[in-house]
XYZ file of C-alpha atoms in Angstrom:
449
model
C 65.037 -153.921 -204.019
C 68.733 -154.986 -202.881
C 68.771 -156.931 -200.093
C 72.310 -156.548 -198.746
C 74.175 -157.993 -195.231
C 76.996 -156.366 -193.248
C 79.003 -158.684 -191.370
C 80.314 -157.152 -188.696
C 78.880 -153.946 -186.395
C 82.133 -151.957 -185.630
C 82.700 -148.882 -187.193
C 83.874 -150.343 -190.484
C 80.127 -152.514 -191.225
C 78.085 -149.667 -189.630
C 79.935 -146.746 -191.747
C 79.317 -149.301 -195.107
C 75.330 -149.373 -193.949
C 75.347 -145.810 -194.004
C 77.160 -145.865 -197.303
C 74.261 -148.072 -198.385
C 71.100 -146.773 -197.341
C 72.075 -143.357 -198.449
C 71.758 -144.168 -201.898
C 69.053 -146.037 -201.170
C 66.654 -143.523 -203.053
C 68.466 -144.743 -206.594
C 68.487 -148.194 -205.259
C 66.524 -149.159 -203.191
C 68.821 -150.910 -200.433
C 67.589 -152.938 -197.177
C 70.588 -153.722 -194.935
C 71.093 -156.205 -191.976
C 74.046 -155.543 -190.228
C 74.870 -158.875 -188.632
C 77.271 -159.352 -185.458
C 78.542 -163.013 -183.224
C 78.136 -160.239 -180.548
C 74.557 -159.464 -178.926
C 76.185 -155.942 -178.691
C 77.174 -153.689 -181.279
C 79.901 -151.311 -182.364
C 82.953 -153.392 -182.380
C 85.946 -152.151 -181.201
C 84.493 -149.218 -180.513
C 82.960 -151.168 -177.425
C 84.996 -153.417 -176.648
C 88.511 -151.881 -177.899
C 88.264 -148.388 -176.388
C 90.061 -148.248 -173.058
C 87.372 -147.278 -170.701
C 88.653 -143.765 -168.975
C 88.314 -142.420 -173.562
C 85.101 -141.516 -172.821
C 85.374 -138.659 -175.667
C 86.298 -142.052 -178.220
C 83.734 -144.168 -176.638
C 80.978 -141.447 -177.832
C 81.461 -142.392 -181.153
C 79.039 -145.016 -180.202
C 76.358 -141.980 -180.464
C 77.434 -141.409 -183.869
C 77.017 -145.212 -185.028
C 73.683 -145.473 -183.153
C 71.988 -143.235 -185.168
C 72.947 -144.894 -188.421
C 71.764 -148.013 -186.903
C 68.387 -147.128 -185.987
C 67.704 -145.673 -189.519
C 64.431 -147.625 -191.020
C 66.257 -149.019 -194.032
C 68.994 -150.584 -191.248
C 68.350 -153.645 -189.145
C 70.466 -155.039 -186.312
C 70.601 -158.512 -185.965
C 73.075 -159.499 -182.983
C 74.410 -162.595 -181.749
C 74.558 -164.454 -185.256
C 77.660 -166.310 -186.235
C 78.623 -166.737 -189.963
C 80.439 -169.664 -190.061
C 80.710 -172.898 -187.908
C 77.870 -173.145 -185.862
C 76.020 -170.586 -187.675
C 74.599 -169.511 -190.721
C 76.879 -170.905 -193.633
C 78.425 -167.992 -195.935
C 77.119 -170.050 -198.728
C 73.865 -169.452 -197.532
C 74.068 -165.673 -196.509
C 74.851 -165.760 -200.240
C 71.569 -167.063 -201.246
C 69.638 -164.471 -198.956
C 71.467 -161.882 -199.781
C 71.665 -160.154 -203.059
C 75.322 -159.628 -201.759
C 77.260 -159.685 -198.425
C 79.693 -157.392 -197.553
C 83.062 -158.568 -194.933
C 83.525 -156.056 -191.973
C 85.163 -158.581 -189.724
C 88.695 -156.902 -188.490
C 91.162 -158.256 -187.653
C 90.725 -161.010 -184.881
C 93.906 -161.760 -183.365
C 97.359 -160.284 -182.496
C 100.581 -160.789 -183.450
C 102.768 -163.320 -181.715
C 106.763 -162.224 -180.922
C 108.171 -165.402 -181.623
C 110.366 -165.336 -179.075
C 111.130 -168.640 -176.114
C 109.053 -168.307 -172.717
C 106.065 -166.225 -174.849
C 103.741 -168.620 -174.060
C 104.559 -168.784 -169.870
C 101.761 -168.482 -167.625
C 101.765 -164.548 -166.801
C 102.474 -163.724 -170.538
C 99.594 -162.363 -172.474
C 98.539 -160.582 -175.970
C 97.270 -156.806 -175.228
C 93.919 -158.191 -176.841
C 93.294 -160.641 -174.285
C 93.683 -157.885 -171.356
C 91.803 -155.542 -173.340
C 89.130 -157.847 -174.078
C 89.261 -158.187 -170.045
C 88.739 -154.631 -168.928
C 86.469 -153.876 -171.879
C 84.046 -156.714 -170.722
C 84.026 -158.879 -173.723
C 82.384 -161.898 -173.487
C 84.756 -164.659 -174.809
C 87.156 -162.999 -172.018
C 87.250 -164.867 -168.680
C 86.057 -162.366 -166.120
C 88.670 -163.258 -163.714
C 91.324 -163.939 -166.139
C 93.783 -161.664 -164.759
C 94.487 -161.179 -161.013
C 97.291 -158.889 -160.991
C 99.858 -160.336 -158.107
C 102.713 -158.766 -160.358
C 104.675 -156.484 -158.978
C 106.125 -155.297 -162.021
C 104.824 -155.150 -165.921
C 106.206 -154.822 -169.115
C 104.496 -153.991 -172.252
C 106.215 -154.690 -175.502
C 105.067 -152.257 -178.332
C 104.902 -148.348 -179.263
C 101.382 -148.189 -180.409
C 98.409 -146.848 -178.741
C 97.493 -150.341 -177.643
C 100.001 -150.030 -176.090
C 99.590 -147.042 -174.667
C 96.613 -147.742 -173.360
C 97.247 -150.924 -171.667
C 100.030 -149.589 -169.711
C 98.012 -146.434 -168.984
C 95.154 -149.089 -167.339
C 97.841 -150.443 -165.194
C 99.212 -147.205 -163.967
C 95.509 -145.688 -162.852
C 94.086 -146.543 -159.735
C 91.034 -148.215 -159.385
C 89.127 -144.647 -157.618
C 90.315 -143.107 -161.309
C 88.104 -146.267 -163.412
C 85.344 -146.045 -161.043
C 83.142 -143.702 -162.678
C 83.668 -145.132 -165.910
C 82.218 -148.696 -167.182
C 84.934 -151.013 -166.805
C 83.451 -154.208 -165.595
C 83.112 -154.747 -161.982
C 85.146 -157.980 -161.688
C 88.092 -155.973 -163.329
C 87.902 -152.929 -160.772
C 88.189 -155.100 -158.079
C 90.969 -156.856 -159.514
C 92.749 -153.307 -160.137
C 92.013 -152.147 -157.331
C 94.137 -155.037 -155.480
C 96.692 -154.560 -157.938
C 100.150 -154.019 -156.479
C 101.843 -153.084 -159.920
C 104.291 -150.837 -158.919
C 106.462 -151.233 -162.216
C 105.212 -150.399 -165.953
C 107.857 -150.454 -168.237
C 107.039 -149.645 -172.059
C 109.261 -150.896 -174.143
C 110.023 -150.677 -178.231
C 112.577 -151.728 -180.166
C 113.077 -148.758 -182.086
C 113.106 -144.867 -181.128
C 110.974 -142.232 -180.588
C 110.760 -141.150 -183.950
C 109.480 -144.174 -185.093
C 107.007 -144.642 -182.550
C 103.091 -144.951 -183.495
C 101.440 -144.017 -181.028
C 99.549 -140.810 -180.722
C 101.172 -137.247 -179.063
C 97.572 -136.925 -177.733
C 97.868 -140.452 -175.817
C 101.312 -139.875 -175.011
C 100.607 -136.475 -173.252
C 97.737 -138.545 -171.295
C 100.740 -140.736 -169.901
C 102.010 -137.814 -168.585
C 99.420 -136.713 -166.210
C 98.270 -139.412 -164.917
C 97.511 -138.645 -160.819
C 98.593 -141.420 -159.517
C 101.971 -142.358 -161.270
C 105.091 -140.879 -162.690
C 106.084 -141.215 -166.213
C 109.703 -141.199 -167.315
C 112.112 -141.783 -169.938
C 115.810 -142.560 -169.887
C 117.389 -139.888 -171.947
C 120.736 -141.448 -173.096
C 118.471 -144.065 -174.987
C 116.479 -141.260 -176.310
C 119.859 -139.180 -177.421
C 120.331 -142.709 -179.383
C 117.838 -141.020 -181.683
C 119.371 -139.023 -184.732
C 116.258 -136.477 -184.767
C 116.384 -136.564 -180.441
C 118.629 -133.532 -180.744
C 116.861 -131.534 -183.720
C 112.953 -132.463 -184.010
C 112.336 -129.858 -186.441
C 112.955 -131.485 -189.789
C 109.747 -134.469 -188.839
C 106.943 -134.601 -189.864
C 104.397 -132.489 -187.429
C 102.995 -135.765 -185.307
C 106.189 -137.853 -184.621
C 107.995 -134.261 -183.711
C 105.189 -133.543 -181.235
C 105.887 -137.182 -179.973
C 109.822 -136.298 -179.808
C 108.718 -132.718 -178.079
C 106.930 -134.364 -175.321
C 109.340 -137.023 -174.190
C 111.911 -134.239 -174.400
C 110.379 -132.288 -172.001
C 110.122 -135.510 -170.097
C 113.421 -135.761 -170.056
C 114.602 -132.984 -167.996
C 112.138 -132.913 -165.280
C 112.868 -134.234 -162.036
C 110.822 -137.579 -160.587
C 108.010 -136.787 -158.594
C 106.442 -138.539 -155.831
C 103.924 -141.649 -157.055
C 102.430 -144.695 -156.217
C 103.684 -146.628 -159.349
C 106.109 -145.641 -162.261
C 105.519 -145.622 -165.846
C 108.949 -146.141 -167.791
C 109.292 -145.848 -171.715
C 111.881 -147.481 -172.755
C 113.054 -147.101 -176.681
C 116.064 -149.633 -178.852
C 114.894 -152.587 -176.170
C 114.225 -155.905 -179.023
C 112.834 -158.884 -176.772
C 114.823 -161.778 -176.950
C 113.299 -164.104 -174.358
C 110.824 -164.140 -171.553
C 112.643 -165.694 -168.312
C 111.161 -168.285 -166.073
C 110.069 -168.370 -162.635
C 108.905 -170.006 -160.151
C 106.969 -171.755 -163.414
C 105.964 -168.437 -164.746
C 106.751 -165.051 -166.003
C 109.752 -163.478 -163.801
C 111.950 -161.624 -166.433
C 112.388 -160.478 -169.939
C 115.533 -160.244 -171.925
C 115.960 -157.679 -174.054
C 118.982 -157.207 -176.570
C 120.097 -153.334 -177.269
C 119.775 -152.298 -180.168
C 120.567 -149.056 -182.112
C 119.762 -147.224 -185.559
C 121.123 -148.527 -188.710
C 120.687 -145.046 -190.301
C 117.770 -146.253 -193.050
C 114.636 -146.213 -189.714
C 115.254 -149.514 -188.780
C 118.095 -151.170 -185.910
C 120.826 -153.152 -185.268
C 121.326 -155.227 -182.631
C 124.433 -154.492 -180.503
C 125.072 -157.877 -178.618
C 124.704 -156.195 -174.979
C 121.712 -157.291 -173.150
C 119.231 -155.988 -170.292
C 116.976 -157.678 -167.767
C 114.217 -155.832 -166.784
C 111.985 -157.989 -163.914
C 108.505 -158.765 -164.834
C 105.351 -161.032 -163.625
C 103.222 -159.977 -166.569
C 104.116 -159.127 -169.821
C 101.589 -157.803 -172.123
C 102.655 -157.879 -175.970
C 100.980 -155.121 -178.500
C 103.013 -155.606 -181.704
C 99.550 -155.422 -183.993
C 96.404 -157.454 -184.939
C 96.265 -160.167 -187.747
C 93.311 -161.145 -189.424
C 91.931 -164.325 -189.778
C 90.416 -166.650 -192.764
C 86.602 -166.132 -192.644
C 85.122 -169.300 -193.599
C 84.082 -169.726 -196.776
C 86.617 -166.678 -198.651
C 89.967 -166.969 -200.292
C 92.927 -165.429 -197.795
C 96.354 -164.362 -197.567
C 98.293 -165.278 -194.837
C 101.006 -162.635 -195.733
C 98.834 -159.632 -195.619
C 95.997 -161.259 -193.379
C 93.528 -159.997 -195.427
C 90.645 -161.515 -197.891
C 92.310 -160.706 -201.773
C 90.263 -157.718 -203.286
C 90.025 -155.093 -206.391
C 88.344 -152.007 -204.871
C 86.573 -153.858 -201.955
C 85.387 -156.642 -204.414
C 86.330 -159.935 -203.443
C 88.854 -161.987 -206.183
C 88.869 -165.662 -206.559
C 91.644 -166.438 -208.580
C 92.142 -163.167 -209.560
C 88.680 -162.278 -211.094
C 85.265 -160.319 -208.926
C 83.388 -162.624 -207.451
C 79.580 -161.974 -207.837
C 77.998 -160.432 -204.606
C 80.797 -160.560 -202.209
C 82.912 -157.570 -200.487
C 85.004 -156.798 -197.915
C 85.350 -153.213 -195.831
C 87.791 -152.848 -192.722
C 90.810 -154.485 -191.565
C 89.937 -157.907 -193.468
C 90.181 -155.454 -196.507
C 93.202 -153.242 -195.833
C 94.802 -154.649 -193.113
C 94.924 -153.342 -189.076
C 95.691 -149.843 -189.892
C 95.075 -146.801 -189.072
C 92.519 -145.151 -186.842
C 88.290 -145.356 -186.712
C 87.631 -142.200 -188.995
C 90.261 -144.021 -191.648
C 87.344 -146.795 -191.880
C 85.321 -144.216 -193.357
C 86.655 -143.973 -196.895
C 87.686 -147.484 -196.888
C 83.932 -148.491 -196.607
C 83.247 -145.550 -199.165
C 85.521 -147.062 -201.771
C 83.504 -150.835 -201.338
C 80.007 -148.747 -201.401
C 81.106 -147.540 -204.423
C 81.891 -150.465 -206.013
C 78.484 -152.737 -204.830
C 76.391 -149.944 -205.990
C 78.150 -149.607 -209.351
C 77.410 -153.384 -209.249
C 73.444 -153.292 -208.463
C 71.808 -153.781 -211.915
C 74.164 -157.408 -211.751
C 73.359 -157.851 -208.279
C 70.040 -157.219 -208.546
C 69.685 -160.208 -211.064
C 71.175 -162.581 -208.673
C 68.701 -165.311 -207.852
C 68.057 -165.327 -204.413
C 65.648 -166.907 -201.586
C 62.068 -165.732 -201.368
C 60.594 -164.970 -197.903
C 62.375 -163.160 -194.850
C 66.010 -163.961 -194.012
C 65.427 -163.647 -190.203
C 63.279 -166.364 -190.507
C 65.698 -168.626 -192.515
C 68.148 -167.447 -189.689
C 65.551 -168.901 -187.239
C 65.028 -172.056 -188.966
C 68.988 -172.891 -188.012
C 68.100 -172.606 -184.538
C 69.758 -169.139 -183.491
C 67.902 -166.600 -182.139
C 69.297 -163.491 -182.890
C 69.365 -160.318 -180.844
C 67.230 -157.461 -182.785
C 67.896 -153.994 -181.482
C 65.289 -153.814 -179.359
C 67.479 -156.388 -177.611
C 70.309 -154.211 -177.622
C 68.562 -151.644 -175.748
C 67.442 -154.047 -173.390
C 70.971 -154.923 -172.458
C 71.292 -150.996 -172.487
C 69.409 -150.452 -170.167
C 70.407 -153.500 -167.866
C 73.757 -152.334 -167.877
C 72.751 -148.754 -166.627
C 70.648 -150.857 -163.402
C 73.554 -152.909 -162.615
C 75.538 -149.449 -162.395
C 73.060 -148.065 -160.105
C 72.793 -151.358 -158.243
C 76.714 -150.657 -157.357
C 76.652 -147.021 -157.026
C 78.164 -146.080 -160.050
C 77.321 -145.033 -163.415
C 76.102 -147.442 -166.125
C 78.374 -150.620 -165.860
C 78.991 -153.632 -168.594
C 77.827 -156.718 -168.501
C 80.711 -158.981 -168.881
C 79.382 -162.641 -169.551
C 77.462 -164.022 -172.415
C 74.488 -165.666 -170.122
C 74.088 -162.318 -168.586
C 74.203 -160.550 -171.769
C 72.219 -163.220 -173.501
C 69.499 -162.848 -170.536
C 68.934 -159.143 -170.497
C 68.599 -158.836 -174.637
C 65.514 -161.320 -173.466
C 63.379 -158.605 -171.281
C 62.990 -156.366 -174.091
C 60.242 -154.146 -172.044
């Protein structure tokens, strides 16, 4: 029997499990699916902005494959410093397979990014989604006016949580701490803004359209910067997403503003230059013009524009980090592979894999982590009569996980915290709410029932 380990419990690991155990009538395959998080799913939990209820459902879809037999869930165990050594896992495992995304965000590189008021999209997403390594009160939102650098649906959806009111988030299960924090919020102000033009934009007509109906706030676009477009005038010839994208903030363009408690600008050919102190924080960004160069890329122009901020919230992508213990490329940001197997100087190294951004890089959306765990499933399994002669530890690798001193959270756990979220929601009058601290979360995965 293969004894196999997923790092990682977002869609990427969980899909690769599933990969897994279905073949496990040829092979034979147990698999623990390990996670630093008590809680599993990933991104899917803790990435999905909380009013995508239809996205958050996925989690529905990934239970199931978790509580197959052949599947264990084994939660708050780090691989690395402070927890079980990869060269370990190795030795447990007849191989391990990488699901670990991509763990932090891109930086601008511009002066003032690092001013108190200036944040990555993850960390404010992290906030509202309840993670625990974000500070619950982390963001009280004094600003009266926010910009958001990017054209993603990050993006999107981080200036879409600024623009709702708090009565719009209540039935969802954004933390408590955060809803009271939005609900004080007197953003007024949330300006979008890329560097490029519509056409080039990546985020999602779907999303987009979402900005547009929003009850509480108004969304507009300046249409001499999206005339600066050469496909503005004539969608037709793109392909059918981006000219949906191009359709919409067309018909944006021509309607009159309406009545709202906050406005939602998108702004296109803004490239930030320089986030403007003060008071000894955030109070402006500078943004240079820019305009196409005929080849989907810009120009700058030389004229400038000020646009008044106290927050500014930068989603320009996710980079991956080195996971201890496997080669990495900094250019990419991903672990070096040949089909999901992991190369060491260019040659397969025995019993280690990667699925998911550390593999391919942030792209794309959940359903695109299906085939890239296929391709790695593939490959281990064509592996398994090697694998399977792998020398390995004798005896239960829960209990060699013990014997470091962590005590991980089994699934039963998981539904513990479950169903201690859902009382906390009642306890407030709403519907099931997230537990947003690791002692809490840590606490309720202990009354397993």
């Amino acid at each position: 029997m293969l004894r196999i380990a997923v790092v990682g419990s977002g869609p990427s690991g969980v899909y690769t499990a599933q990969g897994l155990v279905e073949q496990s009538a040829v092979t034979g395959v147990r698999v623990d699916v390990l996670d630093r998080l008590p809680c599993p799913y990933g991104l899917v939990r803790y990435g999905v902005a909380p009013d995508h209820e239809k996205i958050k459902s996925l989690q529905n879809n990934l239970r199931t494959v978790l509580e197959d037999g052949r599947i264990r869930f084994l939660g708050h165990v780090e691989v690395g410093p402070g927890g079980v050594p990869p060269e370990l896992l190795l030795r447990l495992y007849h191989a391990v397979v990488y699901c670990v995304g991509a763990k932090t965000d891109r930086h601008l590189g511009i002066p003032g990014e690092e001013l108190p008021g200036s944040f990555s999209a993850t960390e404010f997403v992290s906030w509202y989604s309840a993670h625990p390594d974000a500070d619950p009160n982390g963001f009280v939102l004094g600003a009266r006016s926010a910009v958001v650098i990017g054209a993603g649906n990050v993006a999107v959806d981080v200036a879409r949580m600024l623009a709702r009111g708090a009565d719009e988030l209540r039935p969802t299960d954004v933390p408590q701490s955060a809803l009271g924090a939005l609900a004080v919020s007197r953003v007024r102000e949330v300006h979008m803004a890329a560097r490029r033009g519509p056409s080039q934009a990546r985020f999602t007509t779907k999303e987009l359209r979402e900005l547009g109906t929003l009850p509480g706030a108004d969304a507009t676009v300046d249409e001499a910067e999206l005339a600066l477009d050469p496909d503005f005038t004539d969608p037709s010839a793109l392909p059918g997403p981006v000219r949906r994208n191009v359709e919409v903030l067309r018909g944006w363009a021509g309607r009159p503003q309406r009545p709202a408690a906050r406005r939602l600008r998108l702004r296109f050919y803004l490239r930030p230059v320089e986030i403007l102190e003060r008071e000894g924080r955030v109070g402006s960004v500078r943004f240079e013009r820019t305009a196409p160069d005929g080849s989907g890329g810009v120009l700058g122009t030389g004229a400038y524009e000020e646009i008044e901020a106290q927050l500014v919230l930068r989603a320009v992508g996710y980079r991956g980090v080195p996971p201890q213990g496997l080669p990495f490329d900094p250019a990419s940001g991903t672990v070096p592979h040949a089909a999901g197997r992991v190369l060491r100087d260019g040659t397969p190294s025995p019993g280690e894999y990667v699925a998911g951004w550390i593999k391919r890089g942030p792209t794309g959306v959940i359903g695109t982590n299906r085939p890239c765990a296929k391709e790695t499933v593939a490959s281990l399994l064509q592996d398994a009569p090697l694998l399977a002669e792998r020398p390995v530890l004798q005896g239960e690798p829960l209990d060699a996980i013990r014997e470091l001193g962590l005590e991980p959270v089994t699934w039963q756990g998981w539904l513990a915290i479950e169903r201690a979220e859902a009382e906390l929601g009642r306890s407030l009058g709403r519907r099931s709410v997230k537990i947003p601290d690791w002692e809490g979360l840590l606490t309720a995965a202990l009354h397993q029932g």
